[in-house]
Short mmCIF file of C-alpha atoms and ligand atoms in Angstrom, two decimals:
data_model
loop_
_atom_site.label_atom_id
_atom_site.label_comp_id
_atom_site.label_asym_id
_atom_site.label_seq_id
_atom_site.Cartn_x
_atom_site.Cartn_y
_atom_site.Cartn_z
CA UNK N 86 -0.10 0.03 0.00
CA UNK N 87 1.43 3.49 -1.07
CA UNK N 88 1.29 6.32 1.63
CA UNK N 89 0.07 9.60 0.50
CA UNK N 90 2.79 11.95 1.67
CA UNK N 91 2.93 15.40 1.59
CA UNK N 92 4.75 17.53 -1.32
CA UNK N 93 6.70 18.81 1.84
CA UNK N 94 7.76 15.18 3.58
CA UNK N 95 9.10 14.20 -0.28
CA UNK N 96 10.79 17.36 -0.39
CA UNK N 97 12.73 17.00 3.18
CA UNK N 98 13.07 13.18 2.57
CA UNK N 99 14.50 14.09 -0.90
CA UNK N 100 16.35 17.04 -0.21
CA UNK N 101 17.32 17.13 3.87
CA UNK N 102 18.45 19.80 5.68
CA UNK N 103 20.94 19.85 8.23
CA UNK N 104 22.12 16.06 7.67
CA UNK N 105 25.33 15.43 9.07
CA UNK N 106 27.23 16.13 12.47
CA UNK N 107 29.15 18.53 14.29
CA UNK N 108 32.29 17.09 15.65
CA UNK N 109 32.45 19.38 18.74
CA UNK N 110 28.60 19.58 19.63
CA UNK N 111 27.84 21.00 23.12
CA UNK N 112 24.67 18.39 22.95
CA UNK N 113 24.23 15.17 21.41
CA UNK N 114 20.60 12.95 21.74
CA UNK N 115 19.89 9.70 20.66
CA UNK N 116 16.32 8.24 20.28
CA UNK N 117 15.47 5.27 18.70
CA UNK N 118 12.12 3.29 18.56
CA UNK N 119 12.12 -0.55 19.38
CA UNK N 120 9.34 -1.51 17.01
CA UNK N 121 10.78 -0.48 13.71
CA UNK N 122 14.23 0.18 14.99
CA UNK N 123 14.62 3.43 13.37
CA UNK N 124 17.14 6.00 15.25
CA UNK N 125 18.09 9.52 15.07
CA UNK N 126 20.86 11.37 16.31
CA UNK N 127 21.19 15.22 16.62
CA UNK N 128 23.91 17.54 17.50
CA UNK N 129 23.67 21.03 18.90
CA UNK N 130 26.16 24.10 18.90
CA UNK N 131 24.80 26.28 21.49
CA UNK N 132 26.00 29.93 22.48
CA UNK N 133 26.32 29.80 26.10
CA UNK N 134 25.91 33.15 26.43
CA UNK N 135 22.38 33.44 24.62
CA UNK N 136 21.33 29.98 24.87
CA UNK N 137 20.60 29.95 21.32
CA UNK N 138 21.03 27.40 19.15
CA UNK N 139 23.50 28.29 16.18
CA UNK N 140 24.04 25.20 14.54
CA UNK N 141 22.09 21.87 14.53
CA UNK N 142 22.81 18.39 12.50
CA UNK N 143 21.20 14.89 12.74
CA UNK N 144 21.89 11.89 11.37
CA UNK N 145 18.66 9.49 10.91
CA UNK N 146 19.05 5.49 10.13
CA UNK N 147 15.11 5.71 9.37
CA UNK N 148 12.06 5.30 7.20
CA UNK N 149 11.05 8.57 4.88
CA UNK N 150 9.21 9.97 7.58
CA UNK N 151 11.72 10.05 10.07
CA UNK N 152 14.19 11.62 7.83
CA UNK N 153 11.78 14.46 6.56
CA UNK N 154 11.10 14.85 10.53
CA UNK N 155 14.74 15.07 11.47
CA UNK N 156 14.89 17.57 8.64
CA UNK N 157 12.08 20.12 9.63
CA UNK N 158 12.47 19.73 13.16
CA UNK N 159 16.04 20.55 12.76
CA UNK N 160 15.04 23.88 10.81
CA UNK N 161 12.30 24.69 13.17
CA UNK N 162 14.88 24.83 15.96
CA UNK N 163 17.78 26.46 14.74
CA UNK N 164 18.28 30.21 16.01
CA UNK N 165 15.91 29.52 18.88
CA UNK N 166 16.84 29.60 22.70
CA UNK N 167 16.69 26.05 24.26
CA UNK N 168 13.96 26.74 25.93
CA UNK N 169 12.12 27.63 22.85
CA UNK N 170 13.43 24.00 21.23
CA UNK N 171 12.09 22.28 24.08
CA UNK N 172 8.84 22.95 23.21
CA UNK N 173 8.86 21.96 19.61
CA UNK N 174 5.83 19.19 19.93
CA UNK N 175 6.49 16.45 17.42
CA UNK N 176 2.78 17.60 16.36
CA UNK N 177 4.23 21.16 15.16
CA UNK N 178 7.09 19.10 13.61
CA UNK N 179 3.86 16.89 11.78
CA UNK N 180 1.91 20.29 10.74
CA UNK N 181 5.03 21.83 9.40
CA UNK N 182 5.51 18.98 7.05
CA UNK N 183 1.81 19.24 5.93
CA UNK N 184 1.03 16.16 7.92
CA UNK N 185 1.95 12.68 8.47
CA UNK N 186 -0.34 9.14 7.44
CA UNK N 187 -1.32 8.45 10.87
CA UNK N 188 0.50 5.31 11.09
CA UNK N 189 3.89 7.38 10.32
CA UNK N 190 3.09 10.10 13.49
CA UNK N 191 5.71 8.10 15.77
CA UNK N 192 8.20 9.17 13.23
CA UNK N 193 7.85 12.88 14.46
CA UNK N 194 8.42 11.61 17.92
CA UNK N 195 11.77 10.89 17.47
CA UNK N 196 12.68 14.00 16.55
CA UNK N 197 11.11 15.34 19.69
CA UNK N 198 12.68 12.98 22.15
CA UNK N 199 16.14 13.04 20.51
CA UNK N 200 15.99 16.88 20.66
CA UNK N 201 14.49 16.67 24.19
CA UNK N 202 17.78 14.45 25.02
CA UNK N 203 20.36 16.62 23.37
CA UNK N 204 18.93 19.90 24.91
CA UNK N 205 19.12 17.67 28.43
CA UNK N 206 22.47 16.76 27.47
CA UNK N 207 23.28 20.26 26.93
CA UNK N 208 21.60 21.50 30.21
CA UNK N 209 24.01 18.87 32.28
CA UNK N 210 26.89 19.71 30.74
CA UNK N 211 26.30 23.43 31.86
CA UNK N 212 25.17 22.56 34.81
CA UNK N 213 21.38 23.28 34.33
CA UNK N 214 18.90 20.95 35.72
CA UNK N 215 17.43 18.52 33.04
CA UNK N 216 13.55 18.60 32.19
CA UNK N 217 11.61 15.22 32.68
CA UNK N 218 11.23 13.66 29.15
CA UNK N 219 7.23 13.07 28.48
CA UNK N 220 6.67 9.74 27.40
CA UNK N 221 4.66 9.32 24.21
CA UNK N 222 2.05 6.81 23.82
CA UNK N 223 1.69 5.05 20.40
FE1 LIG S 297 9.95 4.21 12.51
FE2 LIG S 297 9.34 5.69 10.85
S1 LIG S 297 8.77 4.09 10.30
S2 LIG S 297 10.11 6.27 12.54
#
């Protein structure tokens, strides 16, 4: 069965933004889904004076929706503060992609979780309190 993907999902899958890694990243986060086996890794470069995310890259071993979600999520948090980035939900990522098929919503959850893990990694390294991660039901 072919899934009905939006133009934006296809665009971000075929031409993903911010692919790669940041060797001297200030925060690194990884999230995986044990059911499908897909894994997403996020690297953040944060300005410690302003807490603004100056660069972000990702490496995703996963499906088209996971790659499109990573690409869109990195675009959405670049140039934002770590507090703003924390508030990016998986539904906002899916919305920015003009929607994901319902059985592919969990792919956008990976983006939210990988970003949260990377932000907590940054917070921990900079003596800030980490924020409890929310658990998403599928
Ligand atoms: Fe698992 Fe998309 S199918 S992340």
